[in-house]
Tab-separated table of C-alpha atoms (C1' of nucleotides) in Angstrom:
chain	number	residue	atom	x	y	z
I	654	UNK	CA	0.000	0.000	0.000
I	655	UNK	CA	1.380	3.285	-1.016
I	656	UNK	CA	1.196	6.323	1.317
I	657	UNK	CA	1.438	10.232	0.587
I	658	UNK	CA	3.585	12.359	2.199
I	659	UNK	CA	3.999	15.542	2.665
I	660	UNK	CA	7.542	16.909	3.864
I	661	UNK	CA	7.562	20.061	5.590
I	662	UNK	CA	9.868	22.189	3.576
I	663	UNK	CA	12.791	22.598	6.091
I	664	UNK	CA	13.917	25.684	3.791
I	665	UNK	CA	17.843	26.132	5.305
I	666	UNK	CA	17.405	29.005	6.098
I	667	UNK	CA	20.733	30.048	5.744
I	668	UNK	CA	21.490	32.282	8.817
I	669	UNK	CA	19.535	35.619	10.177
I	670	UNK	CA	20.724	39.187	10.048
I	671	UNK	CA	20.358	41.716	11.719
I	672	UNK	CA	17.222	43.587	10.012
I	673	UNK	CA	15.641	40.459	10.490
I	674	UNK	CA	16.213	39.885	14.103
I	675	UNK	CA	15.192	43.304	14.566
I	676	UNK	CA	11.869	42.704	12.970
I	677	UNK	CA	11.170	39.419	15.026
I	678	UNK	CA	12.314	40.980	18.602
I	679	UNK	CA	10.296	44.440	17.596
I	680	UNK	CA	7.284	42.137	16.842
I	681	UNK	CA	8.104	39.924	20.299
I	682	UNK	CA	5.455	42.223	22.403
I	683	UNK	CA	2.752	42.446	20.487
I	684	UNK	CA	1.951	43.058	17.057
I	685	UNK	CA	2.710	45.749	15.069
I	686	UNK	CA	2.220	47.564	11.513
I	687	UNK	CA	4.439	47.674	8.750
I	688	UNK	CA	5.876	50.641	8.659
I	689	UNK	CA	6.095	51.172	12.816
I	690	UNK	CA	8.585	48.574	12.706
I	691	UNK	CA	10.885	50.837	11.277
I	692	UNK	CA	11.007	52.840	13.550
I	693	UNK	CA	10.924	49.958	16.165
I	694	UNK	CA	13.993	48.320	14.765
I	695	UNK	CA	15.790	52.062	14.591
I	696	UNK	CA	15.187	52.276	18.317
I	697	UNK	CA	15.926	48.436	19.478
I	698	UNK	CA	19.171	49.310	17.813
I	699	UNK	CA	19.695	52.358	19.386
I	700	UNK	CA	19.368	54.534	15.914
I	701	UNK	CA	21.971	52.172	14.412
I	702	UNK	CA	19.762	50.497	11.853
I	703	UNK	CA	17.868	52.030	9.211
I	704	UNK	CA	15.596	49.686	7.699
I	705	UNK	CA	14.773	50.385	4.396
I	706	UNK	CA	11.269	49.612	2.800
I	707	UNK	CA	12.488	46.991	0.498
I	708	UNK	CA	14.408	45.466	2.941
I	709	UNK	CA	11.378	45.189	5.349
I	710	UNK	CA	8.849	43.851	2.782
I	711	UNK	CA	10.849	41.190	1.827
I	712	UNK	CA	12.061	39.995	4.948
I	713	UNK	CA	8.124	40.258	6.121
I	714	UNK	CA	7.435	38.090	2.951
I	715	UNK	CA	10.182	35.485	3.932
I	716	UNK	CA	8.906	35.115	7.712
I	717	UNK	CA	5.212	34.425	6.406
I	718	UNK	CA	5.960	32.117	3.888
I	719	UNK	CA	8.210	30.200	6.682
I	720	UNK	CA	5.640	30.341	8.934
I	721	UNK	CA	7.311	32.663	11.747
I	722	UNK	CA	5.119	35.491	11.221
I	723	UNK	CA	1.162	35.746	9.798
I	724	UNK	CA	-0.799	38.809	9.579
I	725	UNK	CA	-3.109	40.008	12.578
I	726	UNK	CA	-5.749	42.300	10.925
I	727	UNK	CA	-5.899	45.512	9.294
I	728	UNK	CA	-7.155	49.018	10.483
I	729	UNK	CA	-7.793	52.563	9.357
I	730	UNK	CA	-6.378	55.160	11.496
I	731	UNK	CA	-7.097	58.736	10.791
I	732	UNK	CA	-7.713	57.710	7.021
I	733	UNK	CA	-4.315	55.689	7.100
I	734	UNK	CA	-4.717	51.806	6.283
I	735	UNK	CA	-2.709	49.360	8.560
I	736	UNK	CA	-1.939	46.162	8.656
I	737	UNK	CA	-0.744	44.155	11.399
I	738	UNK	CA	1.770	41.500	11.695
I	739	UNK	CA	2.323	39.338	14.898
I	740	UNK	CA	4.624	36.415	16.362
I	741	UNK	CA	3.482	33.162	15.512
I	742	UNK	CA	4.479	30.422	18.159
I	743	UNK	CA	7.305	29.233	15.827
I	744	UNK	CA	8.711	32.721	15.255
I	745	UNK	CA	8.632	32.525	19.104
I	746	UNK	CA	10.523	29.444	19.052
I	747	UNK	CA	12.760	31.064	16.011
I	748	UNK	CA	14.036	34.035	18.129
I	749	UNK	CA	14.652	32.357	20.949
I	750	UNK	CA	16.483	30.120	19.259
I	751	UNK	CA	18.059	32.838	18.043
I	752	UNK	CA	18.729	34.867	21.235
I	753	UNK	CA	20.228	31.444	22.249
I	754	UNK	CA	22.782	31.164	19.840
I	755	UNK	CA	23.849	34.887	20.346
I	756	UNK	CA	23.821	34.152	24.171
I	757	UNK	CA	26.244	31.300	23.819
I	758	UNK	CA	28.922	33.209	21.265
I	759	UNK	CA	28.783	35.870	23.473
I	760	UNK	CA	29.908	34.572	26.552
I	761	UNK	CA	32.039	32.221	24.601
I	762	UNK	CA	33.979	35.698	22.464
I	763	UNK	CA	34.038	37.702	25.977
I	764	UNK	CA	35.953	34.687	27.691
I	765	UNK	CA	38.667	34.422	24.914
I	766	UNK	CA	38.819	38.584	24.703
I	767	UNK	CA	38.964	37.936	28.703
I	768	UNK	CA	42.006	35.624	28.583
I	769	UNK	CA	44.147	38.107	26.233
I	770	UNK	CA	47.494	39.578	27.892
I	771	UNK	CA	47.141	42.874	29.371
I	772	UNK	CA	47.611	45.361	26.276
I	773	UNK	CA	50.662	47.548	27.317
I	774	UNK	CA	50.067	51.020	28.705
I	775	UNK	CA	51.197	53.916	27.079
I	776	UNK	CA	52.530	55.743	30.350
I	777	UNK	CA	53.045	53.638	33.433
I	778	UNK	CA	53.655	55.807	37.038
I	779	UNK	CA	56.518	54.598	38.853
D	1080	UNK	CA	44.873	75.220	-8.488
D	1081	UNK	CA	43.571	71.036	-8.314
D	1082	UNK	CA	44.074	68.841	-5.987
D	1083	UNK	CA	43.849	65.649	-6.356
D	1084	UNK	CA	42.312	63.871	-3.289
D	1085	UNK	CA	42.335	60.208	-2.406
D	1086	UNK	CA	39.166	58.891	-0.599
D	1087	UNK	CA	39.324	56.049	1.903
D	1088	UNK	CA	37.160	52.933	0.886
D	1089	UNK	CA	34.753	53.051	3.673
D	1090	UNK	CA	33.238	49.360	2.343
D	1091	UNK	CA	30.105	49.358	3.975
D	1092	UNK	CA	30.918	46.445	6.055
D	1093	UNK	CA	27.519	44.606	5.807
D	1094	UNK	CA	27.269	42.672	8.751
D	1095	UNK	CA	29.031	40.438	10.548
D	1096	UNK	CA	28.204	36.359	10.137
D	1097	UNK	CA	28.581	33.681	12.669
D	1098	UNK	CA	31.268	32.083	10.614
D	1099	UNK	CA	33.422	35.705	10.802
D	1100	UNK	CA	32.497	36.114	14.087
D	1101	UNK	CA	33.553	32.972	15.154
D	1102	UNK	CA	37.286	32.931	13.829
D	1103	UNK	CA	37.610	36.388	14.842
D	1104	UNK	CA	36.746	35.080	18.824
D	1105	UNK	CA	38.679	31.845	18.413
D	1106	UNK	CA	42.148	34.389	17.552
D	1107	UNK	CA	41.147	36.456	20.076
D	1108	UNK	CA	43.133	34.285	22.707
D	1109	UNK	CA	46.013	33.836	20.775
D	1110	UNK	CA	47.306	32.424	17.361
D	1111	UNK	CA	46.248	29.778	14.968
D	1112	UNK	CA	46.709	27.848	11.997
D	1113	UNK	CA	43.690	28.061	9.379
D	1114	UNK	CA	42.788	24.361	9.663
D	1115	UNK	CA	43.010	24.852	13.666
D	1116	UNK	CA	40.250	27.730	13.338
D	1117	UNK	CA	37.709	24.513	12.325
D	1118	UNK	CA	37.879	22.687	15.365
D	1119	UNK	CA	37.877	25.956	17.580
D	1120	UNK	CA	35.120	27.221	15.594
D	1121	UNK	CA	32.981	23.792	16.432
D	1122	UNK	CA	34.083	23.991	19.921
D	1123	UNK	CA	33.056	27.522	20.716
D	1124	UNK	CA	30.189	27.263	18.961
D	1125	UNK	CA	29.049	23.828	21.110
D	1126	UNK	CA	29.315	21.998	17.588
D	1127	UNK	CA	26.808	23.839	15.880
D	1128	UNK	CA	28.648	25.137	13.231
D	1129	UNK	CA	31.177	23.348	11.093
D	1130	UNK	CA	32.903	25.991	9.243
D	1131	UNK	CA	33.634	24.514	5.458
D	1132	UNK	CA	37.148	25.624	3.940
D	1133	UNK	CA	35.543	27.919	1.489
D	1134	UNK	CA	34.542	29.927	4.108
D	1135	UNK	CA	37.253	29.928	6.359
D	1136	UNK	CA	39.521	30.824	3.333
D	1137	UNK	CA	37.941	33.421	1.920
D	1138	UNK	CA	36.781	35.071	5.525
D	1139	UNK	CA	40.902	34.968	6.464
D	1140	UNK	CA	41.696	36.665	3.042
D	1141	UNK	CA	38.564	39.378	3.270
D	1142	UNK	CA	39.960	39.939	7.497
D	1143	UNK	CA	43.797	40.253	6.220
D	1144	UNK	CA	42.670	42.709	3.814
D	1145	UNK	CA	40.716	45.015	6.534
D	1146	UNK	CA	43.550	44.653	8.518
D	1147	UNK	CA	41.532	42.397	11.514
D	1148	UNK	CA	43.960	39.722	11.070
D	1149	UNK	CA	47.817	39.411	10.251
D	1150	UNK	CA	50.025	36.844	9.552
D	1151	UNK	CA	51.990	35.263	12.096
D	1152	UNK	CA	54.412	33.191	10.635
D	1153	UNK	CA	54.467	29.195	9.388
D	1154	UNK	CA	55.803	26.033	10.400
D	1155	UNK	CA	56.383	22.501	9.165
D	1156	UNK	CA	54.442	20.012	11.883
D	1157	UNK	CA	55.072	16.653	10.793
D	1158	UNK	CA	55.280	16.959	7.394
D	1159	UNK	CA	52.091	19.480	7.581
D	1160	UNK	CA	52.968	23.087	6.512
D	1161	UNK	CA	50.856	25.325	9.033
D	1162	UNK	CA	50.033	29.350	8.157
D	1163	UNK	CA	49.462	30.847	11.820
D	1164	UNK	CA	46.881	33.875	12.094
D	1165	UNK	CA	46.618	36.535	14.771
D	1166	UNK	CA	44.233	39.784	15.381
D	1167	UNK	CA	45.559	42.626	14.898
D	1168	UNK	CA	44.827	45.755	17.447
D	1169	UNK	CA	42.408	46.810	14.671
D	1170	UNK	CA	40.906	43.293	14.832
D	1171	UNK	CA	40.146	43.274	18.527
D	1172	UNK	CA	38.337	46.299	18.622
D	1173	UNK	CA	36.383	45.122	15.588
D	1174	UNK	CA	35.111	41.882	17.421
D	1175	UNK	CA	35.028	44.163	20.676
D	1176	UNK	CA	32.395	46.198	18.213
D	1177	UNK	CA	30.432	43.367	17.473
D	1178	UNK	CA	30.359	42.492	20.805
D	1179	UNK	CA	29.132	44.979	22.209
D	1180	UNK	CA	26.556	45.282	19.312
D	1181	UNK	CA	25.445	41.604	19.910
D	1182	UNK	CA	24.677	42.825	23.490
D	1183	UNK	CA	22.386	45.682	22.754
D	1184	UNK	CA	20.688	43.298	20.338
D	1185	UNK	CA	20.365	40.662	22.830
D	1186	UNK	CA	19.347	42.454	25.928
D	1187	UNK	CA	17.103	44.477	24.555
D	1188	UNK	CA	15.257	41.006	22.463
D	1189	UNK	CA	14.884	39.498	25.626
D	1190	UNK	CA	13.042	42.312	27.032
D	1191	UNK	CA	10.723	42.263	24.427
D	1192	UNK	CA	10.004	38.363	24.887
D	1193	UNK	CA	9.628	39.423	28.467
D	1194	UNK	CA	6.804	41.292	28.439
D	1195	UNK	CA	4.581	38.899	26.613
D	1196	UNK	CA	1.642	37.312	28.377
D	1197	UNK	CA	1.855	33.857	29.848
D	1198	UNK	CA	1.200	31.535	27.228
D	1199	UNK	CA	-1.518	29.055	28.042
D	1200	UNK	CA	-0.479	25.863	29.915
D	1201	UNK	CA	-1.404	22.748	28.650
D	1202	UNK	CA	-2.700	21.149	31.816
D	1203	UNK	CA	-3.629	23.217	34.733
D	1204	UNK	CA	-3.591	21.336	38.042
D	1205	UNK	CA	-6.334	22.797	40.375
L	322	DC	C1'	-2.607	74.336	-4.539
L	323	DA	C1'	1.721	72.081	-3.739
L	324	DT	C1'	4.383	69.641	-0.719
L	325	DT	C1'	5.534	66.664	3.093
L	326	DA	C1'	4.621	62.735	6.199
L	327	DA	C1'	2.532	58.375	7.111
L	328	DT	C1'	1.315	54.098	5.210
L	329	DA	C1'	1.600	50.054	1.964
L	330	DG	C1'	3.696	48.046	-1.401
L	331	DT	C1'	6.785	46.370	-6.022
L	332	DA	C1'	10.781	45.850	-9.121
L	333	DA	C1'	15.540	46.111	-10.997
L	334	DG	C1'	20.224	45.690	-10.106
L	335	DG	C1'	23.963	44.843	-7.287
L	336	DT	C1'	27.160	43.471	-3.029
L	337	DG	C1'	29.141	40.472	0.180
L	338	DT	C1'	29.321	36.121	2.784
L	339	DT	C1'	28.732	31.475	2.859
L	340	DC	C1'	28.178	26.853	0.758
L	341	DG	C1'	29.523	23.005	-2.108
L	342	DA	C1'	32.620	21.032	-4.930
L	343	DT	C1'	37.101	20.336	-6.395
L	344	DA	C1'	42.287	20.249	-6.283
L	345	DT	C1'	46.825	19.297	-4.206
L	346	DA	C1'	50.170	17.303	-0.882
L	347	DT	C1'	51.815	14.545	3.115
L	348	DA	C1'	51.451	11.192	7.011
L	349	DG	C1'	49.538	7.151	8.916
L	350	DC	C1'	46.757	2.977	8.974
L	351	DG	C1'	44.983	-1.492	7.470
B	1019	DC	C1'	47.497	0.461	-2.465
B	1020	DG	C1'	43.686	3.140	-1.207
B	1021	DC	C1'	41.437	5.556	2.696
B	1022	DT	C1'	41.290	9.030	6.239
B	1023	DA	C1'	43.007	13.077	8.496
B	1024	DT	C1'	45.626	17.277	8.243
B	1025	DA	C1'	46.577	21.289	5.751
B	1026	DT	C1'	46.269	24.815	2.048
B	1027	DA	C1'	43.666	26.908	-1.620
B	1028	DT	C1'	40.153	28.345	-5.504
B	1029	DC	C1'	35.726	28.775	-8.046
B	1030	DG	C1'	30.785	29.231	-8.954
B	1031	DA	C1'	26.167	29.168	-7.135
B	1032	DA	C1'	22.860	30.611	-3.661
B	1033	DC	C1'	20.905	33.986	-0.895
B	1034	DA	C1'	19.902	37.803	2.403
B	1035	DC	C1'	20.231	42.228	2.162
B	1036	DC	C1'	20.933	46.960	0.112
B	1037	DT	C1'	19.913	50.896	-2.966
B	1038	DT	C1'	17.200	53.316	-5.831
B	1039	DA	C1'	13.203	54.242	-7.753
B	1040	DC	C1'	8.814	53.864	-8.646
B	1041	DT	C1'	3.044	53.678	-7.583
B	1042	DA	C1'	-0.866	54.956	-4.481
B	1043	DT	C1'	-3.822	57.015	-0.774
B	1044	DT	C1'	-4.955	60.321	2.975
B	1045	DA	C1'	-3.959	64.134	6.299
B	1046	DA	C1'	-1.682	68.130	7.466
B	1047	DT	C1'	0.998	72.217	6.491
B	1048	DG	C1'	2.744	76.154	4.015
DNA sequence: CATTAATAGTAAGGTGTTCGATATATAGCG
DNA sequence: CGCTATATATCGAACACCTTACTATTAATG
């Protein structure tokens, strides 16, 4: 007897930047709009990161289609249209995966820098 | 009267990957030999990432040319020539950068996953 | 009335890093 | 004699992201 299966498409997903992450911890507390997350990622990054529009769209397209984001309603506000985007449990599971690894190179880079001779001093007082 | 002016190549410097990262944190605690950088790379990382020789190659080459990483001499081991790495001043503060970045990233993710409600519990014991 | 800001997109063209495959050489092992 | 491990290196494809430049709608501002 022959059976069907479907394979989930694992997708490699080669490895996440940082507009990305950005997008996925600005979304982490609730959902959010398009465009706000611009300014969201701008100030998770304290003004280092720009998104650009192109940028955002497509990384908003990736996350859907890999299931780690899905859209949460639209709105007008004062004649503006919105629509929403949200966490879905596996984009939960995504950045904290995520925040993991970071964790874990982190402490890992800051025990080598750690074990580095003491860099020489440019005066030193008798 | 001209003058003829040189600009320095900013080069955008993207953002950093795990890979980069990586070697950069396994020279921080002294020299290596390319191949070494593999098995430091695996061990930092907790075996999650196998760096492949394309990349370690071509990350050493694209370092050397920022002026993160310099030469530090060879040496025949058993037959095996060896090509020994180190970071530069440059590179330190360069990983020390992405460091720091990471950290801002990280702390300020984990926040955000903070302040979501408690999701629902599968069985609640009364 | 024209422009700017907020909002949502799309498309073309290009950069930089990594992956996968391949090549070369030596030492050791069965 | 071939296989595996160590070591160096190169090349093309894949892919996330960037830049620039458009289209559209509504509200506010000069």
């Amino acid at each position: 007897m022959l059976r069907r299966v479907e394979y989930a498409v694992v997708m490699a997903t080669q490895d996440m930047r940082e507009p990305t992450f950005l997008i996925l911890a600005a979304l982490a507390n609730g959902k959010k709009h398009g465009y706000a997350l611009i300014g969201e990622a701008d100030e998770l990054s304290g003004g280092r990161v720009k998104l650009k529009v192109g940028t955002l769209y497509a990384a908003l397209d990736r996350l859907q289609a890999e299931g780690a984001v899905a859209s949460a309603g639209e709105e007008v506000v004062d004649g503006r249209h919105r629509r929403y985007y949200e966490l879905t449990d596996h984009g939960v599971a995504v950045l904290g995966d995520e925040v993991a690894r970071m964790e874990q190179n982190l402490e890992q880079a800051k025990a080598r820098l750690r074990m580095r001779p003491v860099p020489p001093v440019a005066v030193r007082l008798s």
